Short mmCIF file of C-alpha atoms in Angstrom, two decimals:
data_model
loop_
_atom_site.label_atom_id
_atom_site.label_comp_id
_atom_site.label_asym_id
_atom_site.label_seq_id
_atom_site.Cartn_x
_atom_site.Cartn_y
_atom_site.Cartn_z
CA UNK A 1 19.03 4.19 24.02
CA UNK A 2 19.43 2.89 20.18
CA UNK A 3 17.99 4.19 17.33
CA UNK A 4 16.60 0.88 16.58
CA UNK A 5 14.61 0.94 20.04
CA UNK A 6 13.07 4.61 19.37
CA UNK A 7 9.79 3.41 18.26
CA UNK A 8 9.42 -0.49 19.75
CA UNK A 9 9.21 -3.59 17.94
CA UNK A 10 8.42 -7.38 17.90
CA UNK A 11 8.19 -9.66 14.61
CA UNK A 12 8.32 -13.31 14.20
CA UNK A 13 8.08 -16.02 11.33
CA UNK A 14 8.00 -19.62 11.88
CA UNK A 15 7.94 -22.45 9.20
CA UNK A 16 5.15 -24.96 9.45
CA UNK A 17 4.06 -28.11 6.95
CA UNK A 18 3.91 -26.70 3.50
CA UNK A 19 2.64 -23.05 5.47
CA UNK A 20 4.50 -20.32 6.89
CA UNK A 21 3.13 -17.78 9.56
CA UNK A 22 4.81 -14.51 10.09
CA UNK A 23 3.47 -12.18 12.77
CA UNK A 24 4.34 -8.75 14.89
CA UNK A 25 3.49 -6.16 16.89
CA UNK A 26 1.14 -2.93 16.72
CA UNK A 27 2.64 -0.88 19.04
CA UNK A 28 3.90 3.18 17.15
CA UNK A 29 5.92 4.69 20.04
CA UNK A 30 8.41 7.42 20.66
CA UNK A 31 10.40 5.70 23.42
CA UNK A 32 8.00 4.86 26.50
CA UNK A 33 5.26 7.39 25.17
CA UNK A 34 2.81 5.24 22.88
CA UNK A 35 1.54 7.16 19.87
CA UNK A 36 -0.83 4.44 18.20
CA UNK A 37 -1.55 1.13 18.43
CA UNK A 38 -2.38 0.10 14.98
CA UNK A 39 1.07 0.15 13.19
CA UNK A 40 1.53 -1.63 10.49
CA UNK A 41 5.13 -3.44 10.53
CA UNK A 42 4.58 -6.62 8.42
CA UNK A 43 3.53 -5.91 4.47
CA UNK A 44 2.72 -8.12 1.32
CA UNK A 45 4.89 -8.06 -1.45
CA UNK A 46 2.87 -10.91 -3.47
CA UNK A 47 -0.03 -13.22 -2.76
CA UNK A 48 3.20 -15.60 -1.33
CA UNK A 49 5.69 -13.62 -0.22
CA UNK A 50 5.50 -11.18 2.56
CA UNK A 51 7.73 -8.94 4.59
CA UNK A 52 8.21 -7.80 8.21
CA UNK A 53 10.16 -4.54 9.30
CA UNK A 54 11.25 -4.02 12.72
CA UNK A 55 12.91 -1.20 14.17
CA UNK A 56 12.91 2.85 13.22
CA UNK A 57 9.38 3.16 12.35
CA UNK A 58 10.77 6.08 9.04
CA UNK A 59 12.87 3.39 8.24
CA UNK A 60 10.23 0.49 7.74
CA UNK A 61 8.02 2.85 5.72
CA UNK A 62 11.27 4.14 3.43
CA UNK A 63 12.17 0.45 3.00
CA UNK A 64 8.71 -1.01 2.53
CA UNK A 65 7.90 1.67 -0.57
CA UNK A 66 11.43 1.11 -2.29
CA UNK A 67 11.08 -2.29 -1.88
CA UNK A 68 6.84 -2.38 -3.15
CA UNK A 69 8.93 0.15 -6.05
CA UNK A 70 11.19 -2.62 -6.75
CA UNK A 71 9.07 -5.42 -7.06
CA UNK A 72 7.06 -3.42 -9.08
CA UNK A 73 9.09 -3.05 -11.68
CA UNK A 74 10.39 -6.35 -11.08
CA UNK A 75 6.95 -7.72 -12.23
CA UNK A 76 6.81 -5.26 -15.48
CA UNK A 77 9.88 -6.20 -16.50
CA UNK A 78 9.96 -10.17 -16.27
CA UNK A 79 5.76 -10.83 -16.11
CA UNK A 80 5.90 -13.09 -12.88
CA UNK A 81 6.37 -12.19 -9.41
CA UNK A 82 10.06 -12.51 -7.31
CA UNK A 83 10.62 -15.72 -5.76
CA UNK A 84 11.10 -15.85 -1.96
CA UNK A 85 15.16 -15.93 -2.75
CA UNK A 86 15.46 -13.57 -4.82
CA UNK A 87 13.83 -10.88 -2.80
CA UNK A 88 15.56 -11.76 0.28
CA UNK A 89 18.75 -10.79 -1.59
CA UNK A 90 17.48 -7.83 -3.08
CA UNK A 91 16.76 -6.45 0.38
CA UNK A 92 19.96 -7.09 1.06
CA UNK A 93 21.37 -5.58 -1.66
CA UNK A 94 19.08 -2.32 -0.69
CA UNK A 95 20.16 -2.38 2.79
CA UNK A 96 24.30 -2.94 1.69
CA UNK A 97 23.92 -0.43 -0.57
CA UNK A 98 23.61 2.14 2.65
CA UNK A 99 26.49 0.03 4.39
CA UNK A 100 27.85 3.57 5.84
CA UNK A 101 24.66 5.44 6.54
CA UNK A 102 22.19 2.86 6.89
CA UNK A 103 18.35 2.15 7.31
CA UNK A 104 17.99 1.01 11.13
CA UNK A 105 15.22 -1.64 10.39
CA UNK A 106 16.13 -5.29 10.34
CA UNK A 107 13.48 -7.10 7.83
CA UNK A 108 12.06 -11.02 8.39
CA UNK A 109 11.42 -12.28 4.74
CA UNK A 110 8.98 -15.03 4.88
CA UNK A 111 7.59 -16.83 1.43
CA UNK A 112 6.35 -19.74 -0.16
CA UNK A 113 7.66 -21.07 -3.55
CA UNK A 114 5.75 -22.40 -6.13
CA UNK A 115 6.33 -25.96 -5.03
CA UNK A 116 4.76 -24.99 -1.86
CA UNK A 117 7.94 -25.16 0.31
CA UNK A 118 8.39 -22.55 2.78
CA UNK A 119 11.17 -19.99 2.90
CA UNK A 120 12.18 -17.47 5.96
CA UNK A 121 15.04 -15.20 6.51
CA UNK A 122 16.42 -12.41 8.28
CA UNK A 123 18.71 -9.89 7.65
CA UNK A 124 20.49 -7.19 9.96
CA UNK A 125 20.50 -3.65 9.37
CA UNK A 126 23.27 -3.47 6.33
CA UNK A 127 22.03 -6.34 5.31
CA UNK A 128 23.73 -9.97 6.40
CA UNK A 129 21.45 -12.65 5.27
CA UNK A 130 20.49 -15.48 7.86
CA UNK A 131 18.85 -18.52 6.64
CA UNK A 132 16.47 -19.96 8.81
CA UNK A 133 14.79 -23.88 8.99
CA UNK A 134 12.83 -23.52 11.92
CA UNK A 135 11.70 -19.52 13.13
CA UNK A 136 13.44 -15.94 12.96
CA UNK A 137 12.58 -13.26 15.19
CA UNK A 138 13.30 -9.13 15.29
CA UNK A 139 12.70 -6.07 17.34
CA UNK A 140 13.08 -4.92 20.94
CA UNK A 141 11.66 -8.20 21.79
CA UNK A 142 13.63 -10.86 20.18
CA UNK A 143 15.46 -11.59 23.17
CA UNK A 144 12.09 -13.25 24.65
CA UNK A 145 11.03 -14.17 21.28
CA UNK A 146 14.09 -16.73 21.01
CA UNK A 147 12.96 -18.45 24.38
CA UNK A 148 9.63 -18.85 23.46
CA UNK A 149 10.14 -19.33 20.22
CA UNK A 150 12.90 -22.27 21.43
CA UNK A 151 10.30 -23.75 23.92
CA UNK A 152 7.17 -23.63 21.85
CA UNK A 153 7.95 -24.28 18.05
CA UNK A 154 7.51 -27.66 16.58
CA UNK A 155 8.36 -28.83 12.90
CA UNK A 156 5.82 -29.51 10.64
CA UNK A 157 2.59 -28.17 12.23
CA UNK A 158 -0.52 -27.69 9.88
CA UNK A 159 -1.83 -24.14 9.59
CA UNK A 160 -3.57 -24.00 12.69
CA UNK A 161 -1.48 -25.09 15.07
CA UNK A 162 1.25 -22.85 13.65
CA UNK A 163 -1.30 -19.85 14.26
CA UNK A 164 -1.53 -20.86 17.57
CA UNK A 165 2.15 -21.45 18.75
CA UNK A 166 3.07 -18.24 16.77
CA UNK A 167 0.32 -16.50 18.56
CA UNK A 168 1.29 -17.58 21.61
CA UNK A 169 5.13 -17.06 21.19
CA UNK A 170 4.38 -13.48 20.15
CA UNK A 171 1.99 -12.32 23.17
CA UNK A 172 4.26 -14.36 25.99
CA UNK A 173 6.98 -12.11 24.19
CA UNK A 174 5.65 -8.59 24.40
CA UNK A 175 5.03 -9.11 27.79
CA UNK A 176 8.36 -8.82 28.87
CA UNK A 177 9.13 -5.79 26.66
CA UNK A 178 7.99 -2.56 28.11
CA UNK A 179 8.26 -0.85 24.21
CA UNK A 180 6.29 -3.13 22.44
CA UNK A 181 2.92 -4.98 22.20
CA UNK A 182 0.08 -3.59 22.84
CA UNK A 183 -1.79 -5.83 20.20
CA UNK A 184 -0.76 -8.06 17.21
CA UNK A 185 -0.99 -9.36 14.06
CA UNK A 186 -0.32 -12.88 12.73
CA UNK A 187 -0.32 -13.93 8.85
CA UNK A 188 -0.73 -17.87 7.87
CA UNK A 189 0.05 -18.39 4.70
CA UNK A 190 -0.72 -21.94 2.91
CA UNK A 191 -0.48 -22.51 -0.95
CA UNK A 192 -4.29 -21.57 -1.84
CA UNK A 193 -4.83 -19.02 1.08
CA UNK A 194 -3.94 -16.11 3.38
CA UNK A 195 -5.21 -16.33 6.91
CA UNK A 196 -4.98 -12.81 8.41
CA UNK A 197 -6.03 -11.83 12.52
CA UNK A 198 -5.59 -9.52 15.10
CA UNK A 199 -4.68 -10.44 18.44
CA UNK A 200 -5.79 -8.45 21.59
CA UNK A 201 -3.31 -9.25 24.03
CA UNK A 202 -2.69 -6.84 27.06
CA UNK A 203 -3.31 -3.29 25.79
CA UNK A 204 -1.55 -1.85 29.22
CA UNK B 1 7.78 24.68 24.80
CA UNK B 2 5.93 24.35 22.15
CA UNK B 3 2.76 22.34 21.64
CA UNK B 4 0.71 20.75 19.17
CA UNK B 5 -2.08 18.37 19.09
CA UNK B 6 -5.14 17.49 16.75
CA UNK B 7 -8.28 15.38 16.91
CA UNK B 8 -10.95 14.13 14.70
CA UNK B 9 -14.26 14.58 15.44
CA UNK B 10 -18.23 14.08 13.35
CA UNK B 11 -17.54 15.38 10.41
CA UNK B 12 -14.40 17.68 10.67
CA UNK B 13 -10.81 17.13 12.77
CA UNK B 14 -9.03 20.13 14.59
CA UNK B 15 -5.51 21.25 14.97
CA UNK B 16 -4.42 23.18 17.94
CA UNK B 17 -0.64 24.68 18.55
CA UNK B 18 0.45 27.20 20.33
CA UNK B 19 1.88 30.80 19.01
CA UNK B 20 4.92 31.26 20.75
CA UNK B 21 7.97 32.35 19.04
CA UNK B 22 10.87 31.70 21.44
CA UNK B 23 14.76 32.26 21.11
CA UNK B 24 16.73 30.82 23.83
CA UNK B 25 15.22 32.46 26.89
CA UNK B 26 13.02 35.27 25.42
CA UNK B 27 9.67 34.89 23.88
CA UNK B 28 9.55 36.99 20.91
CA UNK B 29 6.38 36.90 20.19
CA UNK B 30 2.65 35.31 21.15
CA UNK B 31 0.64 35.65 17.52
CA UNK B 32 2.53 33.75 15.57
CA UNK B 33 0.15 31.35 13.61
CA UNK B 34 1.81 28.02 13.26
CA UNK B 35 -1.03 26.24 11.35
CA UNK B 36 -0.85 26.35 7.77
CA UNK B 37 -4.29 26.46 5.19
CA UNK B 38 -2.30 24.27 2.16
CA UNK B 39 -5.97 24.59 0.07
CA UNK B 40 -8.96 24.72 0.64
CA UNK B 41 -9.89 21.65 2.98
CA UNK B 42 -6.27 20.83 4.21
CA UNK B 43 -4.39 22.12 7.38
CA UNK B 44 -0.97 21.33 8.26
CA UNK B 45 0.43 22.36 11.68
CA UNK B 46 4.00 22.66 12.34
CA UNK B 47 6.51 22.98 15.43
CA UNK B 48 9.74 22.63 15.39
CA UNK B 49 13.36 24.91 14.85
CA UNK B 50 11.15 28.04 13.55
CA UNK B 51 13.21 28.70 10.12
CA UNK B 52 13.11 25.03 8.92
CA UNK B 53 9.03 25.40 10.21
CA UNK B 54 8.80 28.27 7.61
CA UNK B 55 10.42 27.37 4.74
CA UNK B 56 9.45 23.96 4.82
CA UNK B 57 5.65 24.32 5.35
CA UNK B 58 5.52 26.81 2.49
CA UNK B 59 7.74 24.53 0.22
CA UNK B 60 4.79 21.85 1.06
CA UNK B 61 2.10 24.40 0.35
CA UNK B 62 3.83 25.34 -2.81
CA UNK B 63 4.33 22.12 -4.35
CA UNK B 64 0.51 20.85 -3.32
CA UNK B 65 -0.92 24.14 -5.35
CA UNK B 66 1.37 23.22 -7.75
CA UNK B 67 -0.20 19.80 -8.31
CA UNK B 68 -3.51 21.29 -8.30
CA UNK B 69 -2.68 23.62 -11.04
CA UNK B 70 -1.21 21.09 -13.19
CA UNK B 71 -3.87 18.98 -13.06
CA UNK B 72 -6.44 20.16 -12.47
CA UNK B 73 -7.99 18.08 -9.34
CA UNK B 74 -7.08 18.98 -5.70
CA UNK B 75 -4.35 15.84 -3.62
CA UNK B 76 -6.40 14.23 -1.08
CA UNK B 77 -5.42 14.61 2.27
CA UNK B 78 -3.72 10.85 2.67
CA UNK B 79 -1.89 11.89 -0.78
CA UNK B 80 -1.10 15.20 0.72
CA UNK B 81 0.25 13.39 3.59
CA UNK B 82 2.51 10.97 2.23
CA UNK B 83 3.87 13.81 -0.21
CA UNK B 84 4.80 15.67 2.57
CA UNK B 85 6.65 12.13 4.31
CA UNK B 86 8.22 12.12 1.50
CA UNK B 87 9.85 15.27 0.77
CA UNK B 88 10.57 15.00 4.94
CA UNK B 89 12.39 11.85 4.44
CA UNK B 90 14.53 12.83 1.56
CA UNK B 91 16.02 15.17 2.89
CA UNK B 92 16.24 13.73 6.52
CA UNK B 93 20.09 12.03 5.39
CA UNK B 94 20.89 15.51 3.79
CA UNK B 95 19.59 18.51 5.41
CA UNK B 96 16.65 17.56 7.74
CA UNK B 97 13.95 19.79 8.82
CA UNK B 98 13.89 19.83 12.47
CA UNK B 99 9.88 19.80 12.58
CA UNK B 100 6.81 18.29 13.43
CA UNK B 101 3.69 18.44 12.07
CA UNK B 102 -0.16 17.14 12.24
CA UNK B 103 -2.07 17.13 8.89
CA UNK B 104 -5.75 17.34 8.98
CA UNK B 105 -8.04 17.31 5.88
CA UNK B 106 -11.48 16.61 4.95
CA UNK B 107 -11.85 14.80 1.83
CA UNK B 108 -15.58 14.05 0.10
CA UNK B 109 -15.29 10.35 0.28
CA UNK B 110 -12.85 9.69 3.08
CA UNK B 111 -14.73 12.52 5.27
CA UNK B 112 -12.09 14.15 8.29
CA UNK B 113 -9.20 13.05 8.86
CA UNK B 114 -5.88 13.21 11.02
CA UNK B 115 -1.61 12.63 10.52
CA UNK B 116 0.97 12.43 12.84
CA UNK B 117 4.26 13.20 10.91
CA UNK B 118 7.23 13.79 12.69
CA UNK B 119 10.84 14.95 11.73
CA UNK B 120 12.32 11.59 11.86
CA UNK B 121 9.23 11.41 9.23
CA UNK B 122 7.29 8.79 10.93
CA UNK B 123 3.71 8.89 9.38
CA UNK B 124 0.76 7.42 10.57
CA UNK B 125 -3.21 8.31 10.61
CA UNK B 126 -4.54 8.67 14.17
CA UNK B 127 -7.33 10.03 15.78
CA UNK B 128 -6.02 11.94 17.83
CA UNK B 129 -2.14 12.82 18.58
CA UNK B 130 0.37 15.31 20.25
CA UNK B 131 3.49 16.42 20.15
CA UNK B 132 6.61 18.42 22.36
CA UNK B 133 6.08 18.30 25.70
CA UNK B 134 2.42 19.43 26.30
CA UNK B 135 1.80 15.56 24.90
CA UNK B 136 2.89 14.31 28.16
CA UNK B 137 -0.39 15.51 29.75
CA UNK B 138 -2.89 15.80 26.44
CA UNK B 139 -2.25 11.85 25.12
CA UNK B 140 -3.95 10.70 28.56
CA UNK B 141 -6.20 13.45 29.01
CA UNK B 142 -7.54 12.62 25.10
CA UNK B 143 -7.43 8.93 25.99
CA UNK B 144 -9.54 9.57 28.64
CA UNK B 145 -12.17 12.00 27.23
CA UNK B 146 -11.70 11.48 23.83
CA UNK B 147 -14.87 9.79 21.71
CA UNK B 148 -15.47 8.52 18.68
CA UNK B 149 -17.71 11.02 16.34
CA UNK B 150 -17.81 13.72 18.62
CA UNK B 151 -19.74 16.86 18.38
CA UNK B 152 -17.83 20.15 17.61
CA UNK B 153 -19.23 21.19 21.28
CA UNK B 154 -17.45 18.56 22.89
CA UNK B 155 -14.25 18.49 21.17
CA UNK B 156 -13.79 22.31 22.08
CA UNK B 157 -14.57 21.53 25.73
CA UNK B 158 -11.59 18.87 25.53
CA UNK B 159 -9.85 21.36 23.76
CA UNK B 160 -10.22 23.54 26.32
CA UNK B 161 -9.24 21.14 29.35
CA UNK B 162 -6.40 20.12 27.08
CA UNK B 163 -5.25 24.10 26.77
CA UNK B 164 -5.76 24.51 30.89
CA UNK B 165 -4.05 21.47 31.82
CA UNK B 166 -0.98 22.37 29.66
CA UNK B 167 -1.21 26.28 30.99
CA UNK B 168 -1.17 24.54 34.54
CA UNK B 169 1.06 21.77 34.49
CA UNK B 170 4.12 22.43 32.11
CA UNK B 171 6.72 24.78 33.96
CA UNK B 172 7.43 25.98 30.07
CA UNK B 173 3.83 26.67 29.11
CA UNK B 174 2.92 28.65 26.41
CA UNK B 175 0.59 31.24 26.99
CA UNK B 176 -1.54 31.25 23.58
CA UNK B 177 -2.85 29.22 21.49
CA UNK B 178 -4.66 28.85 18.12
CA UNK B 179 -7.48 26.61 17.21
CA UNK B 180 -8.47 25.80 13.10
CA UNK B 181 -10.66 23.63 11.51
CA UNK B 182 -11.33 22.19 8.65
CA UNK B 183 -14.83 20.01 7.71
CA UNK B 184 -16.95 20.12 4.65
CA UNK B 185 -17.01 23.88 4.51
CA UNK B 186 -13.43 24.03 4.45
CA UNK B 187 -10.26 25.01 6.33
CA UNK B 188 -10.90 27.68 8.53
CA UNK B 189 -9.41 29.57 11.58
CA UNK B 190 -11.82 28.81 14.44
CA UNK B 191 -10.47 30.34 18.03
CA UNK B 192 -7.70 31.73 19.85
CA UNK B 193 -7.24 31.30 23.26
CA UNK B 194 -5.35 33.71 25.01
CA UNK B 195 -3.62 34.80 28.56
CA UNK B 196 -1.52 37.91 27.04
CA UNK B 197 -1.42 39.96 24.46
CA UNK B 198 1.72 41.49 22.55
CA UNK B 199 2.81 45.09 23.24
CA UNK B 200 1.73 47.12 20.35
CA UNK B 201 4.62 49.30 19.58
CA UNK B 202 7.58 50.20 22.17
CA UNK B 203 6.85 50.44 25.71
CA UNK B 204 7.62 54.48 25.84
CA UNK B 205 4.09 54.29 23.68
CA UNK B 206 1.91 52.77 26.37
CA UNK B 207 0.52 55.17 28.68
CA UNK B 208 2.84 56.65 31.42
CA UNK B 209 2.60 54.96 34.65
CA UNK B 210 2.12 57.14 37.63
CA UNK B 211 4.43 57.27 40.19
CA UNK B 212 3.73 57.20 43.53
CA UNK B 213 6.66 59.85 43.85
CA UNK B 214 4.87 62.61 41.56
CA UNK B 215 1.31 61.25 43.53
CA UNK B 216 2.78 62.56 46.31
CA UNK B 217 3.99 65.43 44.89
CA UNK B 218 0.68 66.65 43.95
CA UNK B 219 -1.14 66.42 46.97
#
């Protein structure tokens, strides 16, 4: 088994009308043994940008405090926060930068700009950017993700409908992957707010 | 094999291992006290390769006196936590630590709680947890009889069950174990539960066993 499929892992972010949604997962295991299932996977950055780790569980904590350090000091430095962009290709940079020995996570950057557009984008583990119109997926489920990501997404949906297509793209998903699951989370985020649940799902 | 495993209960959390020092097939000892007091309301319990358990958990103990010294106010236990992930994950592309570890604390605000860290340095606050192979049979016997807030009674009676069912079920079972606690009154051991005890000195000490030979002899 891979190192990336030691702990278990689905994420998703899909682009809707001015809104973007990014959701995951809850499941914390050690291969098939299930150590918690309220893991936290997906993590803000800024009011408008936020970012989703799958794979080694160390890994997504290491990268998510270097990457909370770099935006940080990011903010000191310049006064304003990073713009979707730019962050995407500073996680890249972080991941490249352990191109021989690297961090197995693979990160889903989702973000609006200040004009209200939308951004998402995924990386891989040393840190190839992928550009993405439409949805990205990650984790030990993305292989289901992508089908019902494919059958279910629509452009342009307002913020509920994307919850629910997201929502239902992400539990239809975990279903079919015995390592993760066992709960989710889904973020909408529109220009003037953050709409945060939990899902329930199958907890078997 | 070794085993460890920790719960939180009303008011205080517990951390049970076991206190077998093995190498290869021989067990060297059954006292050896794997849980750690880092101050005075923190408990860390470790398993793992026994030298990297050693100096590692007194490194940790060290540096979190260290802190307290300095300046003057004690880490809390999520601080103490994460400080520990840290260090763990530093040096996990250099020279890892081969352990794992459950923190408990009890902090005035935050009241008890519980951390599963293991040597890959994956943290994360549960209620209860388990390691090595005795957490094949404890994670579903806590699932089962686990509850929220319970009573220092209680938890000790799951304790217990936990303790029999590892002693009964695990071909490699250890046969000790050692129970602490820590709650508002602080970090404290609070049982042992034992099947053996060590030898005290070498077995010409012990008194001579009678042979059935010189039995004979005598009558």
């Amino acid at each position: 088994m891979s190192i990336t499929s030691y702990n278990g892992s689905a994420l998703i972010a899909m682009v809707g009308k001015n809104c973007f949604a990014i959701a995951s997962d809850r499941r914390l295991g050690v291969n098939f043994q299930t150590i918690a299932c309220d893991f936290q996977r997906i993590f803000k950055i800024h009011d408008k940008l936020y970012i989703g780790l799958s794979g080694l569980a160390t890994d997504v904590q290491t990268m998510h405090q270097r990457l909370q350090f770099r935006h940080k000091l990011y903010q000191l430095r310049e006064e304003r926060n990073m713009r979707p962009e730019t962050f995407a290709s500073l996680v890249s940079a972080i991941l490249y930068e352990k191109r021989f020995g690297p961090y197995f996570c693979e990160p889903i950057i989702a973000g609006l700009n200040d004009d209200g557009t939308p951004f998402i984008c995924t990386t891989d583990l040393i840190g190839a950017k992928q550009l993405a119109k439409d949805f990205v997926v990650s984790g030990t489920a993305s292989e289901s993700l992508y089908g019902a990501c494919e059958s279910m997404y629509k452009p342009d949906l307002g913020p509920d409908e994307l919850f629910e297509v997201i929502s239902q793209a992400l539990l239809a998903s975990v279903d079919r992957d015995c390592i993760s699951g066992w709960g989710g989370i889904v973020h909408v985020v529109t220009p003037d707010q953050v709409i945060t649940k939990t899902l329930k799902g199958r907890m078997d | 094999m070794e085993c460890i495993f920790g719960l939180v209960g009303d008011g205080f959390a517990l951390v049970v291992t076991d206190t077998s020092q093995v190498q290869s097939i021989v067990v060297q000892k059954t006292n050896e006290d794997k849980i750690m007091i880092l101050d005075s309301h923190k408990l860390l319990g470790v398993t793992g390769e026994s030298g990297d358990r050693v100096q590692f958990s007194e490194y940790i103990q060290k540096n979190i006196l260290l802190y307290q010294y300095r300046n003057g106010i004690p880490l809390s236990t999520s601080a103490a936590a994460n400080f520990t992930r840290g260090e763990l994950a530093t040096a996990l592309r250099k020279n890892p630590y081969e352990v794992n570890m459950m923190i408990a604390g009890w902090d005035k605000d935050q009241g008890p709680s519980l951390y599963y860290l293991d040597y890959i340095s994956t943290l994360h606050k549960v209620e209860k947890g388990g390691m090595g192979y005795g957490a094949y049979f404890l994670l579903s016997l806590m699932d089962r009889y686990y509850e929220k807030n319970m009573s220092l009674e209680k938890a000790l009676e799951l304790v217990d069950m936990c303790i029999e069912e590892v002693r009964s079920r695990l071909v490699v079972s250890p046969p000790n174990f050692i129970i602490k606690i820590v709650d508002k009154d602080g970090a404290r051991e609070l049982a042992w539960r034992r099947t053996v005890e060590d030898k005290q000195g070498p077995p010409s000490a012990a008194a001579p066993i009678a042979s059935p030979m010189a039995e004979d002899v005598s009558v």
